[in-house]
């Protein structure tokens, strides 16, 4: 009985040590969250997308570095210029004020459409005002008779000017609103991008160790 107990204890300790050795990896999230320790990295894809297990859960997140099998590895996405989405340990997508990168990209596209429409209406309006004014000027106004030699041309010019003023009055606010929305969307897109971080050896208050820079 005693031998069986000792054998069971030894087997338990062996399995425990094996499990610890299999879950000794570390993931350093690209979004600045705390490092995920005591996990087991299964695979790394697209340069910095880490597939790993932690406390019995299968997780995926982007990281700027990992420690796998005792070796520290710096990671980079395959295409650093492409917008990337970061996931936290709970699998949540990186957001800013409740919207993700794609949401802000769609907002910016719509805002740029509004901005362009505003600019076009403003330009057409200004041209119409100038064109209408020229038509009135060339209608041959007689100051003595207080009428135009070409009343039809003068009337047409006046209508063109009124239309131009209306177009300009509509286009300017649209351009302003579109520009403001586009800028806000750009800020949102920037905040939804993972912050660039680096990890290197340096001096800390506790001595020489790993230093993270944002």
Short mmCIF file of C-alpha atoms in Angstrom, two decimals:
data_model
loop_
_atom_site.label_atom_id
_atom_site.label_comp_id
_atom_site.label_asym_id
_atom_site.label_seq_id
_atom_site.Cartn_x
_atom_site.Cartn_y
_atom_site.Cartn_z
CA UNK A 1 0.00 0.00 0.00
CA UNK A 2 2.85 2.34 0.92
CA UNK A 3 4.63 1.60 -2.37
CA UNK A 4 1.43 2.30 -4.29
CA UNK A 5 1.00 5.63 -2.48
CA UNK A 6 4.59 6.63 -3.23
CA UNK A 7 4.19 5.60 -6.86
CA UNK A 8 0.96 7.62 -7.18
CA UNK A 9 2.59 10.69 -5.59
CA UNK A 10 5.61 10.44 -7.89
CA UNK A 11 3.35 10.08 -10.92
CA UNK A 12 1.30 13.10 -9.84
CA UNK A 13 4.42 15.23 -9.37
CA UNK A 14 5.75 14.13 -12.74
CA UNK A 15 2.49 15.02 -14.49
CA UNK A 16 2.35 18.34 -12.64
CA UNK A 17 5.90 19.23 -13.67
CA UNK A 18 5.16 18.21 -17.25
CA UNK A 19 2.02 20.36 -17.31
CA UNK A 20 3.94 23.33 -15.93
CA UNK A 21 6.65 22.91 -18.55
CA UNK A 22 3.99 22.83 -21.28
CA UNK A 23 2.36 26.05 -19.96
CA UNK A 24 5.42 28.20 -19.38
CA UNK A 25 5.10 30.38 -22.48
CA UNK A 26 4.44 34.14 -22.35
CA UNK A 27 2.48 36.33 -24.80
CA UNK A 28 3.01 40.10 -24.91
CA UNK A 29 -0.21 41.64 -26.38
CA UNK A 30 0.21 44.29 -29.03
CA UNK A 31 -2.52 46.49 -27.49
CA UNK A 32 -0.53 47.14 -24.33
CA UNK A 33 -2.38 44.75 -21.98
CA UNK A 34 -0.42 42.85 -19.33
CA UNK A 35 1.65 39.91 -20.54
CA UNK A 36 -0.17 36.56 -20.60
CA UNK A 37 2.02 34.20 -18.57
CA UNK A 38 1.88 30.45 -17.94
CA UNK A 39 0.22 29.71 -21.26
CA UNK A 40 0.95 27.25 -24.05
CA UNK A 41 1.56 28.65 -27.53
CA UNK A 42 0.31 26.39 -30.30
CA UNK A 43 1.07 28.41 -33.41
CA UNK A 44 2.00 31.86 -34.74
CA UNK A 45 0.49 33.00 -38.04
CA UNK A 46 0.62 36.14 -40.22
CA UNK A 47 3.74 37.29 -38.42
CA UNK A 48 2.20 38.15 -35.06
CA UNK A 49 -1.15 36.32 -34.60
CA UNK A 50 -0.60 33.95 -31.67
CA UNK A 51 -2.78 30.89 -31.04
CA UNK A 52 -2.40 29.68 -27.46
CA UNK A 53 -4.13 28.00 -24.50
CA UNK A 54 -4.56 29.58 -21.06
CA UNK A 55 -6.41 27.97 -18.13
CA UNK A 56 -8.10 25.50 -20.46
CA UNK A 57 -9.26 28.20 -22.91
CA UNK A 58 -8.15 28.46 -26.53
CA UNK A 59 -7.31 32.10 -27.29
CA UNK A 60 -6.04 34.15 -30.23
CA UNK A 61 -4.46 37.59 -30.13
CA UNK A 62 -1.87 39.74 -31.84
CA UNK A 63 1.40 40.19 -29.99
CA UNK A 64 4.60 42.14 -30.46
CA UNK A 65 6.65 39.44 -28.75
CA UNK A 66 6.41 35.99 -27.15
CA UNK A 67 8.52 33.74 -24.99
CA UNK A 68 8.15 30.22 -26.35
CA UNK A 69 10.00 27.17 -25.10
CA UNK A 70 12.28 29.48 -23.11
CA UNK A 71 13.20 31.60 -26.17
CA UNK A 72 12.20 35.27 -26.45
CA UNK A 73 10.94 36.16 -29.95
CA UNK A 74 10.09 39.60 -31.38
CA UNK A 75 7.06 39.49 -33.68
CA UNK A 76 5.96 41.67 -36.57
CA UNK A 77 2.86 41.49 -38.78
CA UNK A 78 3.43 40.28 -42.34
CA UNK A 79 2.27 43.66 -43.67
CA UNK A 80 3.11 46.36 -41.08
CA UNK A 81 1.31 49.03 -43.15
CA UNK A 82 -2.00 47.17 -43.13
CA UNK A 83 -4.55 48.05 -40.44
CA UNK A 84 -4.53 45.34 -37.81
CA UNK A 85 -7.06 44.50 -35.14
CA UNK A 86 -5.95 43.57 -31.65
CA UNK A 87 -7.79 41.14 -29.41
CA UNK A 88 -7.57 41.05 -25.63
CA UNK A 89 -7.41 37.90 -23.53
CA UNK A 90 -11.19 37.62 -23.59
CA UNK A 91 -11.27 37.67 -27.37
CA UNK A 92 -12.76 41.20 -27.57
CA UNK A 93 -11.91 43.35 -30.55
CA UNK A 94 -10.05 46.59 -29.93
CA UNK A 95 -12.56 49.44 -30.06
CA UNK A 96 -12.72 53.20 -29.43
CA UNK A 97 -15.92 54.71 -28.03
CA UNK A 98 -17.81 51.55 -28.92
CA UNK A 99 -16.71 51.30 -32.57
CA UNK A 100 -13.98 49.22 -34.21
CA UNK A 101 -11.57 50.08 -37.02
CA UNK A 102 -13.91 48.96 -39.80
CA UNK A 103 -16.77 51.02 -38.34
CA UNK A 104 -14.62 54.14 -38.39
CA UNK A 105 -13.37 53.33 -41.90
CA UNK A 106 -17.00 53.22 -43.12
CA UNK A 107 -17.74 56.48 -41.29
CA UNK A 108 -14.77 58.15 -42.93
CA UNK A 109 -15.83 56.96 -46.38
CA UNK A 110 -19.33 58.40 -45.89
CA UNK A 111 -17.89 61.60 -44.46
CA UNK A 112 -15.57 62.00 -47.44
CA UNK A 113 -18.59 61.55 -49.75
CA UNK A 114 -20.40 64.32 -47.89
CA UNK A 115 -17.28 66.47 -48.00
CA UNK A 116 -16.86 65.97 -51.74
CA UNK A 117 -20.54 66.70 -52.43
CA UNK A 118 -20.23 69.90 -50.39
CA UNK A 119 -17.17 71.05 -52.32
CA UNK A 120 -18.82 70.29 -55.66
CA UNK A 121 -22.02 72.15 -54.76
CA UNK A 122 -20.01 75.10 -53.49
CA UNK A 123 -17.93 75.33 -56.67
CA UNK A 124 -20.99 74.97 -58.92
CA UNK A 125 -22.80 77.57 -56.82
CA UNK A 126 -19.99 80.10 -57.08
CA UNK A 127 -19.71 79.55 -60.83
CA UNK A 128 -23.49 79.99 -61.15
CA UNK A 129 -23.42 83.25 -59.19
CA UNK A 130 -20.61 84.63 -61.33
CA UNK A 131 -22.26 83.40 -64.54
CA UNK A 132 -25.65 84.84 -63.58
CA UNK A 133 -24.11 88.17 -62.70
CA UNK A 134 -22.36 88.32 -66.07
CA UNK A 135 -25.65 87.55 -67.86
CA UNK A 136 -27.36 90.38 -66.02
CA UNK A 137 -24.47 92.74 -66.77
CA UNK A 138 -24.70 91.91 -70.46
CA UNK A 139 -28.49 92.27 -70.64
CA UNK A 140 -28.11 96.00 -71.44
CA UNK A 141 -29.65 97.82 -68.48
CA UNK A 142 -31.01 101.28 -69.38
CA UNK A 143 -30.77 103.50 -66.32
CA UNK A 144 -33.05 106.15 -67.83
CA UNK A 145 -35.81 103.69 -68.71
CA UNK A 146 -34.91 101.57 -65.70
CA UNK A 147 -35.21 98.35 -67.64
CA UNK A 148 -33.07 95.86 -69.51
CA UNK A 149 -32.75 95.81 -73.25
CA UNK A 150 -32.91 92.02 -73.01
CA UNK A 151 -35.35 91.25 -70.20
CA UNK A 152 -35.30 87.52 -70.82
CA UNK A 153 -31.53 87.38 -70.48
CA UNK A 154 -31.66 89.45 -67.31
CA UNK A 155 -34.35 87.21 -65.82
CA UNK A 156 -32.39 84.09 -66.68
CA UNK A 157 -29.27 85.59 -65.12
CA UNK A 158 -31.18 86.42 -61.94
CA UNK A 159 -32.49 82.85 -61.69
CA UNK A 160 -29.01 81.47 -62.22
CA UNK A 161 -27.66 83.73 -59.45
CA UNK A 162 -30.40 82.65 -57.04
CA UNK A 163 -29.68 79.01 -57.83
CA UNK A 164 -25.96 79.64 -57.31
CA UNK A 165 -26.54 81.23 -53.92
CA UNK A 166 -28.73 78.27 -52.89
CA UNK A 167 -26.12 75.75 -54.03
CA UNK A 168 -23.33 77.61 -52.26
CA UNK A 169 -25.41 77.91 -49.08
CA UNK A 170 -25.97 74.15 -49.13
CA UNK A 171 -22.48 73.12 -50.19
CA UNK A 172 -20.48 75.05 -47.58
CA UNK A 173 -22.19 73.46 -44.54
CA UNK A 174 -21.95 70.02 -46.14
CA UNK A 175 -18.23 70.48 -46.75
CA UNK A 176 -17.68 71.65 -43.16
CA UNK A 177 -19.70 68.79 -41.65
CA UNK A 178 -18.02 66.22 -43.91
CA UNK A 179 -14.56 67.50 -43.03
CA UNK A 180 -15.29 67.40 -39.29
CA UNK A 181 -16.74 63.88 -39.46
CA UNK A 182 -13.80 62.68 -41.55
CA UNK A 183 -11.33 64.01 -38.97
CA UNK A 184 -13.23 62.34 -36.11
CA UNK A 185 -13.31 59.06 -38.02
CA UNK A 186 -9.55 59.31 -38.62
CA UNK A 187 -9.00 59.77 -34.88
CA UNK A 188 -11.16 56.71 -34.21
CA UNK A 189 -9.25 54.65 -36.79
CA UNK A 190 -5.95 55.68 -35.23
CA UNK A 191 -7.13 54.72 -31.75
CA UNK A 192 -8.29 51.32 -33.03
CA UNK A 193 -4.83 50.50 -34.32
CA UNK A 194 -2.56 48.59 -31.96
CA UNK A 195 0.04 50.86 -30.43
CA UNK A 196 3.56 50.14 -31.63
CA UNK A 197 5.62 48.79 -28.79
CA UNK A 198 9.16 47.54 -28.40
CA UNK A 199 10.72 45.36 -25.73
CA UNK A 200 14.43 45.48 -25.02
CA UNK A 201 16.96 45.25 -22.25
CA UNK A 202 17.39 48.40 -20.20
CA UNK A 203 17.86 49.91 -16.76
CA UNK A 204 14.83 49.86 -14.45
CA UNK A 205 14.40 50.96 -10.79
CA UNK A 206 14.92 47.31 -9.88
CA UNK A 207 18.04 46.89 -11.96
CA UNK A 208 18.62 45.67 -15.52
CA UNK A 209 15.64 44.04 -17.15
CA UNK A 210 13.16 44.13 -20.02
CA UNK A 211 11.83 47.62 -20.80
CA UNK A 212 8.69 48.20 -22.87
CA UNK A 213 8.40 51.39 -24.93
CA UNK A 214 5.22 52.69 -26.60
#
